[in-house]
CSV table of C-alpha atoms in Angstrom, one decimal:
chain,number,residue,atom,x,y,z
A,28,UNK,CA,32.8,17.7,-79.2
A,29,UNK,CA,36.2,18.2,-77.5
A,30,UNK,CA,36.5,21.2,-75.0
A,31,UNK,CA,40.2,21.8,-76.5
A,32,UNK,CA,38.8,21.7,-80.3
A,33,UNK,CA,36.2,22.0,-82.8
A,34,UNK,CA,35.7,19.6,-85.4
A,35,UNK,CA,36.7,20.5,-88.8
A,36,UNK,CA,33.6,19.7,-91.2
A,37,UNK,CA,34.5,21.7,-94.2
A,38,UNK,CA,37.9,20.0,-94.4
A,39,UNK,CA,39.2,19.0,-98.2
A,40,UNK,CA,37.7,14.9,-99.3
A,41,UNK,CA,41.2,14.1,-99.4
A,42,UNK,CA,42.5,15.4,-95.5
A,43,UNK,CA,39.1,13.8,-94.2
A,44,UNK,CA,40.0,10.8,-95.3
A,45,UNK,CA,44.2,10.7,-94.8
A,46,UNK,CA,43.6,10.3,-91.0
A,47,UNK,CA,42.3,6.5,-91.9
A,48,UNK,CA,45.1,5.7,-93.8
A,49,UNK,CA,47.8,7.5,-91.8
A,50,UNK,CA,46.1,7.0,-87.8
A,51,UNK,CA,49.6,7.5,-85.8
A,52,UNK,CA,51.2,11.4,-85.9
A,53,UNK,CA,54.2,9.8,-85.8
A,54,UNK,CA,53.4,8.3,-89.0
A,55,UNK,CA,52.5,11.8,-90.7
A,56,UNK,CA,55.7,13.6,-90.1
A,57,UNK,CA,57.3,15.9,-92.5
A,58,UNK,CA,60.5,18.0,-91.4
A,59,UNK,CA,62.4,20.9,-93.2
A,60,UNK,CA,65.4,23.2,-92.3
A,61,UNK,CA,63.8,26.7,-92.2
A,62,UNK,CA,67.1,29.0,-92.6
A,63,UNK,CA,66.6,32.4,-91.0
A,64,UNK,CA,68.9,35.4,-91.8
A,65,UNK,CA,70.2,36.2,-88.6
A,66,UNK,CA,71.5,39.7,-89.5
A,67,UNK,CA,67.8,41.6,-89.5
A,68,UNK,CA,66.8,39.8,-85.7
A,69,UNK,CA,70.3,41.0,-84.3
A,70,UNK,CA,69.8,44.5,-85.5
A,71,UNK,CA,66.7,44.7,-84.2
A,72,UNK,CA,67.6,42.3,-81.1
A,73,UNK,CA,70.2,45.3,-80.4
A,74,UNK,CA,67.9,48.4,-81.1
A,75,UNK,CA,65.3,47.1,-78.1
A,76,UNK,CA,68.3,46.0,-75.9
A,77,UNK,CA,69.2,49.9,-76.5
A,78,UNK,CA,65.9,51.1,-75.6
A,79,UNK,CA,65.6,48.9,-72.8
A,80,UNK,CA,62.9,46.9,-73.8
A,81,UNK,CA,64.9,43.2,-74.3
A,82,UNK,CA,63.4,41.2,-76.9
A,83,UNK,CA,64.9,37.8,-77.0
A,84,UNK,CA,65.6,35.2,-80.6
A,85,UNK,CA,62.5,33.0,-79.1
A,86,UNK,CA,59.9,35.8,-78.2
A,87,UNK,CA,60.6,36.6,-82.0
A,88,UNK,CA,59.7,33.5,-83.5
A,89,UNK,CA,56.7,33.0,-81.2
A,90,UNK,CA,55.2,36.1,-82.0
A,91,UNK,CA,56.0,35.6,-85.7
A,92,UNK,CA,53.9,31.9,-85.0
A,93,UNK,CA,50.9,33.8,-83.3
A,94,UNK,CA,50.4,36.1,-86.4
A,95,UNK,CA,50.9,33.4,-88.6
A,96,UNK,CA,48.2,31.3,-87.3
A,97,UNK,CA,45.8,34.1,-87.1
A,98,UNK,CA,46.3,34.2,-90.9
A,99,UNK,CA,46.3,30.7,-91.4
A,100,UNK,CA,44.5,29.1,-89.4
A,101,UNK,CA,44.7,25.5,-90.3
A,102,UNK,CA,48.2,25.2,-89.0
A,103,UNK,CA,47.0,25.4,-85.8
A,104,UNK,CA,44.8,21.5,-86.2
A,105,UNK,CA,45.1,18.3,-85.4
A,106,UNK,CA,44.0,15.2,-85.7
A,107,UNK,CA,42.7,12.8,-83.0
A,108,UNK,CA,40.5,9.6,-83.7
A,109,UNK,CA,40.8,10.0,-87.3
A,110,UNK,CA,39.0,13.7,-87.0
A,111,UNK,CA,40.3,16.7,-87.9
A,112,UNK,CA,39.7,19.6,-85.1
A,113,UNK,CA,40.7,23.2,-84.6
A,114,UNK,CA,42.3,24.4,-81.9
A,115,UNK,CA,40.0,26.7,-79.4
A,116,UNK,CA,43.4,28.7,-78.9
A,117,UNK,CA,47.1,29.5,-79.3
A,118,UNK,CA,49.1,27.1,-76.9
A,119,UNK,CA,52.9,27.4,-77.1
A,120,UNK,CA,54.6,24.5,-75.4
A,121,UNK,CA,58.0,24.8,-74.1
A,122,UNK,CA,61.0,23.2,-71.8
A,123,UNK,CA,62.2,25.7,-68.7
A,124,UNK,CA,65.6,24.7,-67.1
A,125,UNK,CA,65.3,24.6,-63.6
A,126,UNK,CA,69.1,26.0,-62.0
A,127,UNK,CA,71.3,24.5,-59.9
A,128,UNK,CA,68.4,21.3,-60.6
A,129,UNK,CA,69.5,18.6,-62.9
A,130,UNK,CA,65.5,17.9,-63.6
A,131,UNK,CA,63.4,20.0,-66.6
A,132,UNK,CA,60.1,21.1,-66.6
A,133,UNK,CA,57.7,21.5,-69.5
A,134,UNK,CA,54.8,23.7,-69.3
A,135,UNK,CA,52.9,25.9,-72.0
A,136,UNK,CA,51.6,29.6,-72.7
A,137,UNK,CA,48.5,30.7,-73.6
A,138,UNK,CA,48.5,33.6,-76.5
A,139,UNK,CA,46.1,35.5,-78.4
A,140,UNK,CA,45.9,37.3,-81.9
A,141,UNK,CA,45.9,40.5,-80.1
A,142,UNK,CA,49.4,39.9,-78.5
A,143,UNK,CA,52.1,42.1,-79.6
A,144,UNK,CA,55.9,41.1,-80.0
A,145,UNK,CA,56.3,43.0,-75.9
A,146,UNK,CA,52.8,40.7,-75.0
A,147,UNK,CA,54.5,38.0,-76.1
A,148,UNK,CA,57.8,38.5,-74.3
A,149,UNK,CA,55.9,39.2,-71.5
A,150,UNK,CA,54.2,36.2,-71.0
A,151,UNK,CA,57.5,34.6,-71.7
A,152,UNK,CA,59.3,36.4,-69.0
A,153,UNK,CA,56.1,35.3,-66.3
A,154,UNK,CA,56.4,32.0,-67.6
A,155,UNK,CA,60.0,31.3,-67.5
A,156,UNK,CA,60.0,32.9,-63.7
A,157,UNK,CA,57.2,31.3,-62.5
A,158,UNK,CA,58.5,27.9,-63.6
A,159,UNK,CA,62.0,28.4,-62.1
A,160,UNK,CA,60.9,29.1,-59.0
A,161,UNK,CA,62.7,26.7,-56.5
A,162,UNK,CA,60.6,23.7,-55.3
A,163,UNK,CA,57.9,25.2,-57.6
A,164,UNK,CA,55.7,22.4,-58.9
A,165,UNK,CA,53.9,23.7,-62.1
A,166,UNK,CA,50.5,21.3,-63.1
A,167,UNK,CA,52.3,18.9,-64.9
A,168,UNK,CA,54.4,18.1,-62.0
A,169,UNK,CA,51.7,17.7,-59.6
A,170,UNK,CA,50.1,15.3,-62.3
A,171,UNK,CA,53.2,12.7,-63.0
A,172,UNK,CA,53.6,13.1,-59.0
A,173,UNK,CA,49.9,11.5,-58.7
A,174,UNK,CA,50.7,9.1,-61.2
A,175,UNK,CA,53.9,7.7,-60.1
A,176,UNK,CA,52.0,7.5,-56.2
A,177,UNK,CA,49.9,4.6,-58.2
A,178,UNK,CA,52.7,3.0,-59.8
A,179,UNK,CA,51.3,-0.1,-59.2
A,180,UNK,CA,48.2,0.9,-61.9
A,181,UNK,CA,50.3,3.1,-63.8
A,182,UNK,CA,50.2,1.5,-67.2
A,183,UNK,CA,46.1,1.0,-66.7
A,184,UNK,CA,46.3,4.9,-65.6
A,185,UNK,CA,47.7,5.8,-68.5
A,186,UNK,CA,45.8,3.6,-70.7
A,187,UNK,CA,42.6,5.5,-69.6
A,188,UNK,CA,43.7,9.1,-70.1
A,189,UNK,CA,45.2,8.1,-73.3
A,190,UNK,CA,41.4,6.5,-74.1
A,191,UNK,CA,39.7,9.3,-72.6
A,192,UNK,CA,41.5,12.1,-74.6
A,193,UNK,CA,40.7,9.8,-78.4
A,194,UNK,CA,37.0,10.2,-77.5
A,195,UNK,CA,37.8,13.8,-76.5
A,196,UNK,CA,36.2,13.2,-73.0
A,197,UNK,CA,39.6,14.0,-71.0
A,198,UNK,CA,38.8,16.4,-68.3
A,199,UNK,CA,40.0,20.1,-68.9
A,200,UNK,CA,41.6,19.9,-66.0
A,201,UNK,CA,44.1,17.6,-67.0
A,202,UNK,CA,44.6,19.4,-70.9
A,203,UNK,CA,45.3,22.4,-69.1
A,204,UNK,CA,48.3,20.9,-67.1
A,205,UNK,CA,49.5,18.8,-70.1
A,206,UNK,CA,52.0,20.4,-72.4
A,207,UNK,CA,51.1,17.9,-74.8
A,208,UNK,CA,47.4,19.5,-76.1
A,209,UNK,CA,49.3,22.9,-77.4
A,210,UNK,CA,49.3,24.0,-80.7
A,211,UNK,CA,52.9,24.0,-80.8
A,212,UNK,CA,56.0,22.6,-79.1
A,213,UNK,CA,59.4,25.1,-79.5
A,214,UNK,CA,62.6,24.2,-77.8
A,215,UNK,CA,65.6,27.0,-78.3
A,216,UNK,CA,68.5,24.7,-78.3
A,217,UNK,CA,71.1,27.6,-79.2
A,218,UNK,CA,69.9,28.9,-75.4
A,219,UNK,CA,72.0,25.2,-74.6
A,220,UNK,CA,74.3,26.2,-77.6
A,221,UNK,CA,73.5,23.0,-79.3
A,222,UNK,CA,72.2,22.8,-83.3
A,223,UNK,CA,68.6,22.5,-83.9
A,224,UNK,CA,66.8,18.9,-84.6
A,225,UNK,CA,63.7,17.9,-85.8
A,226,UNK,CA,62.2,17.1,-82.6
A,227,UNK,CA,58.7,14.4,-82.9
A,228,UNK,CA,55.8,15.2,-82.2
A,229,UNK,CA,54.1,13.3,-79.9
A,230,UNK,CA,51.2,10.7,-80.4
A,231,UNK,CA,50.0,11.5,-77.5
A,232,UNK,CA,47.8,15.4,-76.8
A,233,UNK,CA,46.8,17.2,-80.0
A,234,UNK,CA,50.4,19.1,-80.7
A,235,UNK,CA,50.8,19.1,-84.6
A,236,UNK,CA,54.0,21.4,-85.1
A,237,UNK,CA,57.5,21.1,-83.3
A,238,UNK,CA,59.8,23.8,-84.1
A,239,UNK,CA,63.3,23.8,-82.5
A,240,UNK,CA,66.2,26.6,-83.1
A,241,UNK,CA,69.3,26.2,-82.8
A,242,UNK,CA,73.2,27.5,-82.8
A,243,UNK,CA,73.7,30.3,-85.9
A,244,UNK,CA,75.1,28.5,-89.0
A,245,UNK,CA,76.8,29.6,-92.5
A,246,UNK,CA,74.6,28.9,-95.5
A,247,UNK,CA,76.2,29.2,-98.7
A,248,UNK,CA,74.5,30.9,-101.5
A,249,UNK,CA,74.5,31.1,-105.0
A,250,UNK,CA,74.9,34.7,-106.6
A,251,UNK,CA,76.5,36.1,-109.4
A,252,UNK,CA,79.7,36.7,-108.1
A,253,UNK,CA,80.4,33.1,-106.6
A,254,UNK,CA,79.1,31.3,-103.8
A,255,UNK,CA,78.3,34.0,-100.5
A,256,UNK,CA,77.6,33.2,-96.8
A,257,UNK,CA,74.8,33.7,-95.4
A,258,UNK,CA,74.5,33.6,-91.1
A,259,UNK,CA,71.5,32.2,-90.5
A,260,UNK,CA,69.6,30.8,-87.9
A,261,UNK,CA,68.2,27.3,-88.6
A,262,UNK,CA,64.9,25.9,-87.1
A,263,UNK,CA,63.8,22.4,-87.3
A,264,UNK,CA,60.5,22.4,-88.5
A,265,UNK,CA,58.5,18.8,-87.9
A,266,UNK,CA,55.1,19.0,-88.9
A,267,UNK,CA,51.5,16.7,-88.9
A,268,UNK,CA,51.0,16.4,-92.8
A,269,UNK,CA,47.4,15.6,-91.9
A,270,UNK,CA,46.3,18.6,-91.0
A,271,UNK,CA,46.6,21.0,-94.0
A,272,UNK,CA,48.3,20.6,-97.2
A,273,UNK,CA,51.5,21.3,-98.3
A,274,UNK,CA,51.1,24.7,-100.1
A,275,UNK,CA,49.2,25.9,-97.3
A,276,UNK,CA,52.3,25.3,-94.7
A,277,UNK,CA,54.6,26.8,-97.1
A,278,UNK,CA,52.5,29.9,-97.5
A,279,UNK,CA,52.5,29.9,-93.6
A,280,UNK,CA,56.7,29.8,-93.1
A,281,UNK,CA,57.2,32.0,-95.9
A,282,UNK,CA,54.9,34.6,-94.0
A,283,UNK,CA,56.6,33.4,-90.9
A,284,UNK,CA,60.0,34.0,-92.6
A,285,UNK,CA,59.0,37.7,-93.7
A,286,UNK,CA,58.2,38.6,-90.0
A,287,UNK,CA,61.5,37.5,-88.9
A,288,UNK,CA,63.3,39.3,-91.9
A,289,UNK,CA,61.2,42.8,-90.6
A,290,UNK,CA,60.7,42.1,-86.7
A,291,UNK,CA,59.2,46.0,-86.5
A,292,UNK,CA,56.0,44.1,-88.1
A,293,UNK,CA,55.2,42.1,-85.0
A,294,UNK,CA,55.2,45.1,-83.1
A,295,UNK,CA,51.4,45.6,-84.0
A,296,UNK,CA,49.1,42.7,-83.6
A,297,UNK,CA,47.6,40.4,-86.6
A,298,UNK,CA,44.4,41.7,-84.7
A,299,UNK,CA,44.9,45.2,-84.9
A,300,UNK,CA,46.3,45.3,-88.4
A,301,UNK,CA,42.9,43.4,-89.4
A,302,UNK,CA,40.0,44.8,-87.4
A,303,UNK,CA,37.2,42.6,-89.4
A,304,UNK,CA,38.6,40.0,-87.1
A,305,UNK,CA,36.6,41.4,-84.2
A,306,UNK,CA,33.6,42.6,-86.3
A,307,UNK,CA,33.4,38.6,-87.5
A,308,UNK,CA,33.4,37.6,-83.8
A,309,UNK,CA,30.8,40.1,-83.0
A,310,UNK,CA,28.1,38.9,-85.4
């Protein structure tokens, strides 16, 4: 038993047995351009900015995530040592830039079903300022400082956490600080105004999803006066196809699609809008 997962034992014949032929994440990727109307997001973008409660594009699309993985759950998998485990929680993984510093750092955020769009912002806002602090060291920081101090045995280091986390008996010390065990990786690239990509996902830690956003684009559209424009936002979507099945993530980015098209729905929790939730963790 991993202290990051539990293992999936009612999982399709089919998904039990992909991980054997398809061992690497790398190997498993699928990717699709998931075009978002921007015209809803702005509206509503404006409307908080008005009522002076900032929302920002990337607090939107996690929250949409959060209540999309409460609803489907499997998205929120992965795969380590050809088993199939669930996720003990909602990790968001993300890059802060650090200014006036030419170096990154990568961290991740902890959510919950209960979390409203504003929780969700939140924690972003807390995040983001805690990890720009100057000379600010978050865990993962300390962790490749400690590494690169044994140089000399790095490789063998890294050989044994990378061992250590396929038998699922890496301390929880160490998935805490490592970005890579989330349940998702986001990067907003329009922040850098740069178009999205479809970022991998790494072989390393249990992230399954990588979703990027980037610079607003013109989709063109069929109709029946001609072709229209649409202004959209694209995301580059990468995804672990071992984990759940095809229809299942469609059903999961159409939902996540809807959210973005009415942002008012994320203003209540998946939690709240389905109470049996907590009766079901009660019994």
């Amino acid at each position: 038993m991993r202290p990051d997962g539990i293992r999936v034992k009612d999982a399709d014949p089919m998904y039990s047995l992909i991980p054997y032929f398809l061992t690497k994440r790398y190997d498993s990727m699928n990717m699709i351009t998931i075009d978002l109307p921007e015209e809803p997001m702005k509206d509503y973008i404006n409307k908080k900015r008005r009522e002076k409660t900032p929302v920002s594009h990337l607090a939107l699309l996690i929250a949409a995530y959060v209540q999309v993985v409460a609803e489907f759950p499997a998205i929120n998998r992965f795969v380590k040592n050809k088993r199939i485990f669930q996720h003990k929680d909602i990790t968001v993984s993300m890059v802060v830039l650090r200014p006036g510093n030419d170096n990154d750092t990568m961290s991740k955020i902890y959510f919950t079903p209960d979390d409203t769009l504003m929780d969700v912002q939140n924690k972003i806002n807390e995040y983001i300022t805690e990890n720009r602090k100057d000379n600010n060291a978050n865990k993962l920081d300390k962790w490749m400082n400690v590494l690169l101090k044994v140089r000399p045995v790095v490789r063998i280091a890294i050989d044994l956490i990378t061992w250590l986390d396929n038998i699922g008996l890496l301390p929880m010390a160490v998935i805490k600080a490592s970005p890579f065990h989330a349940s998702l990786l986001v990067s907003n690239l329009a922040s850098i105004r740069t178009n999205h990509i479809y970022h991998h996902v790494y072989e390393f830690g249990t992230t399954s999803i990588a979703i990027t956003m980037g610079n607003m684009e013109e989709v063109p559209r069929r109709t029946r006066d001609g072709i229209v424009f649409d202004r959209c936002i694209p995301l580059g979507v990468v995804m672990d196809e071992r984990i759940c099945s095809g229809h299942y993530f469609a059903q999961a980015f159409t939902r996540m699609r809807e959210y973005l098209k009415n942002p008012e729905l994320l203003e209540t929790s998946y939690a709240a809008k389905h109470p049996e939730l907590a009766e079901d963790k009660a019994k």
